[in-house]
Structure formats: structure tokens, C-alpha cells
Short mmCIF file of C-alpha atoms and ligand atoms in Angstrom, two decimals:
data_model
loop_
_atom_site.label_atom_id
_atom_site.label_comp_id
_atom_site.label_asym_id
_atom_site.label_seq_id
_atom_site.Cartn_x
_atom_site.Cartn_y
_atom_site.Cartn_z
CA UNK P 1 158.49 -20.97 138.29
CA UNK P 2 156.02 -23.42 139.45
CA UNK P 3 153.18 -22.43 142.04
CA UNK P 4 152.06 -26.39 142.57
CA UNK P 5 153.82 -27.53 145.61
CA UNK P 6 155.94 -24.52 146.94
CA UNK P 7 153.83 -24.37 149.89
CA UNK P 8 153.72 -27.57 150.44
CA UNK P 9 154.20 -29.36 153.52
CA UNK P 10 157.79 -30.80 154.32
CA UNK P 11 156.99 -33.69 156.80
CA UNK P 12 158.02 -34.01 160.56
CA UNK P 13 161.47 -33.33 161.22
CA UNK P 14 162.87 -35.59 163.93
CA UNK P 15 163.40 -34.07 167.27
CA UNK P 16 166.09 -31.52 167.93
CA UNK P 17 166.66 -32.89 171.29
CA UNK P 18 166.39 -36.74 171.09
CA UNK P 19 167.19 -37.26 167.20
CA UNK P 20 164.41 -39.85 167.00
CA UNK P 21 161.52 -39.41 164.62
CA UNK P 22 158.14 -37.58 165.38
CA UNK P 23 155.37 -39.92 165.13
CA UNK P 24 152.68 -37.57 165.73
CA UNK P 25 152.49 -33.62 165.36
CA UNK P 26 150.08 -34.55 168.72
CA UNK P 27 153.35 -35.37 170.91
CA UNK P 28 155.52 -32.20 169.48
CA UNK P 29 155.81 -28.33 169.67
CA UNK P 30 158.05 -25.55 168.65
CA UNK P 31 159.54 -23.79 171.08
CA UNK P 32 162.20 -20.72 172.08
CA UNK P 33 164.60 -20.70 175.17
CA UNK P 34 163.73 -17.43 177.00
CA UNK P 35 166.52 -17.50 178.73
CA UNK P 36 168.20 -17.24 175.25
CA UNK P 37 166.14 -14.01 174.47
CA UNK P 38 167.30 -12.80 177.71
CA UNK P 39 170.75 -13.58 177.38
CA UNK P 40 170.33 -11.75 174.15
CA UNK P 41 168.85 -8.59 175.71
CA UNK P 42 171.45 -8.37 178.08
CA UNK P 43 174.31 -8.83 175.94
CA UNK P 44 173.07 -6.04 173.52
CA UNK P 45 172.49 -3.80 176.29
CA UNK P 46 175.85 -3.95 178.16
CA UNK P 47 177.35 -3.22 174.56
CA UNK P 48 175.53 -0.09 174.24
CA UNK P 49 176.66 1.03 178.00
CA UNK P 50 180.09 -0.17 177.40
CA UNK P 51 180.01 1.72 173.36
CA UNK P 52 178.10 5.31 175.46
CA UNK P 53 180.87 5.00 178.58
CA UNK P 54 183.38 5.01 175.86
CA UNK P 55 184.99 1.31 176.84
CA UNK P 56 185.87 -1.39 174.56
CA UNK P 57 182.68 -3.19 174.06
CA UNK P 58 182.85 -7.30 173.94
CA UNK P 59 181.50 -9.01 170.99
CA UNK P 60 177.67 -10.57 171.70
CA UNK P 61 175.62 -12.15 169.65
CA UNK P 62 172.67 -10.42 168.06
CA UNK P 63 171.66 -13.36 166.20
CA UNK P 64 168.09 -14.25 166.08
CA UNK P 65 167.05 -16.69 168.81
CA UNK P 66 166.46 -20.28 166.55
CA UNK P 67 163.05 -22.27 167.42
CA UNK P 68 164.07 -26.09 168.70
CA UNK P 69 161.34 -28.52 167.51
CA UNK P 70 160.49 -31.52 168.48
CA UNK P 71 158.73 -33.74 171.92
CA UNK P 72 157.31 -32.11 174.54
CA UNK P 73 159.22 -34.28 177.08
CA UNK P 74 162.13 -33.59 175.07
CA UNK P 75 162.30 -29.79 176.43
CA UNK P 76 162.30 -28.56 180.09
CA UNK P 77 159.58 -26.70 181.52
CA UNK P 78 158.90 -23.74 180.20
CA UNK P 79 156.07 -21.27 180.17
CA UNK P 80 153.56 -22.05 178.02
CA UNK P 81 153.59 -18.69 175.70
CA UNK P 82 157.01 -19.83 174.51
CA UNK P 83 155.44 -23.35 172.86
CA UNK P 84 153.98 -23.71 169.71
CA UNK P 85 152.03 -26.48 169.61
CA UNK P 86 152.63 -29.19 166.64
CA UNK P 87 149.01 -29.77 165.86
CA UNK P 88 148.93 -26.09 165.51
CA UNK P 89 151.40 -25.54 162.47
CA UNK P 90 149.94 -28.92 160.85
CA UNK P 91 148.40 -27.12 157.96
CA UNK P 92 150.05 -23.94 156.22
CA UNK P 93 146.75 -21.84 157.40
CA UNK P 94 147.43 -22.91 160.73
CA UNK P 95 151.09 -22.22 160.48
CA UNK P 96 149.72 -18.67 159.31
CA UNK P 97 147.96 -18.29 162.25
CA UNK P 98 149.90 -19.15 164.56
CA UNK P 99 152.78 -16.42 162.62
CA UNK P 100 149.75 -13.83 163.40
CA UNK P 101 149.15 -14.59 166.89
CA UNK P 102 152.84 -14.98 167.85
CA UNK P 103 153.07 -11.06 166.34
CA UNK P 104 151.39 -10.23 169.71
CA UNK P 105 154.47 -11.55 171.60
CA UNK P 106 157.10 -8.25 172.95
CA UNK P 107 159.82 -10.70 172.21
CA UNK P 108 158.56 -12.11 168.60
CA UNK P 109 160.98 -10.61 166.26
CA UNK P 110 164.33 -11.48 168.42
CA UNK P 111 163.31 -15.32 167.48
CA UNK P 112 164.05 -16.63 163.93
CA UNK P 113 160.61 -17.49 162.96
CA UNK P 114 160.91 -17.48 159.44
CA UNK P 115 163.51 -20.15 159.15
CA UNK P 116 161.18 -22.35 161.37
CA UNK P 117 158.40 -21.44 159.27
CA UNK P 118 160.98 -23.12 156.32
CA UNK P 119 161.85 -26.20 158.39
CA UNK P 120 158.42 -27.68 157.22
CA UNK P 121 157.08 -25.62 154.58
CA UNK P 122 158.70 -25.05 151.04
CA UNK P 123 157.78 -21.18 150.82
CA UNK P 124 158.88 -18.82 147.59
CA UNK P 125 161.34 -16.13 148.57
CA UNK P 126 159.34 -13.90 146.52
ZN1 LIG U 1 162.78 -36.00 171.43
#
């Protein structure tokens, strides 16, 4: 196993929206739908009524919600807790703290962070 490189950074992904390249982390962000979250909340809930009433409960997701990267103007408005913020994640010690300070957000762990985190950094699974 080597340890040179397997943090190392991946490059700019092009945009999730537009396809076209990223030319500057400046112009980017991650971000997560919270409609999405919602959507997700709401479907697992109305299982667990329809599973305690005793009715056939309909299949929802439960998937974690995926992180869209790529421009700013790319996305639609959104409130500004749900943006990560490409300069931000430019260096694995920010992407770190940006992982730390997103912990502080109720709806963190329904978003699939990690495999962001994996979009631009190689990382060892263990
Ligand atoms: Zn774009």
C-alpha cells in the first residue's frame, strides 16, 4: 500500500449542471437540494404511518441525498447553508473542515457526503 498520493487532490470535475469545465474553484460550490431531503423525510415518514396503520406501504427511497457540484449560476437559489463553497474544499484540510462544520447541520447525515468527499480526493477505505 502506498501512503504518497492517496489523499491527493483529483482536479475540478466539470459541472453537474452545464457539463462544461470548471475554470476556477472561485466560480463553483457543492451543494444539496433541500427539497430532496424533504422529499426524503416525507417519504420515510408516510411509510412508517402506512407500516403502524397496518396498510401496504409504497416503496420510497431512503437513499442518501447526492451533492451536485459545479457553477454557482448553474444551480437555482438556494439558501446559503446548503452551499459549499469551492474555494472551501480546495485543500484536503479545508475539505476536513468544512466535513466538521457541516456535522453541525440537523440534516448532514441524510446527504452522501462521503462520496463527494471522493469526487476530488483519492481517500484509503481504511
Ligand atoms: Zn455549469
Amino acid at each position: 500500500m502506498t501512503t504518497d498520493g492517496d489523499t491527493e487532490f483529483g482536479g475540478w470535475r466539470a459541472c453537474d449542471a452545464c457539463g462544461e469545465a470548471i475554470a476556477s474553484p472561485d466560480e463553483a460550490a457543492l451543494t444539496v437540494p433541500p427539497e430532496l431531503i424533504e422529499e426524503r423525510r416525507a417519504g420515510i415518514a408516510e411509510r412508517a404511518r402506512a407500516l403502524a396503520a397496518g396498510e401496504e406501504a409504497a416503496h420510497v427511497s431512503t437513499g442518501l441525498i447526492p451533492w451536485d457540484w459545479g457553477h454557482r449560476a448553474c444551480f437555482p437559489p438556494r439558501d446559503e447553508a446548503y452551499f459549499v463553497e469551492g474555494a472551501r474544499i480546495a485543500t484536503m484540510p479545508g475539505m476536513l473542515a468544512q466535513t466538521l462544520a457541516l456535522m453541525d447541520r440537523e440534516w448532514f447525515l441524510e446527504t452522501a457526503w462521503e462520496d463527494a468527499v471522493r469526487r476530488f480526493y483519492r481517500i484509503p477505505f481504511e
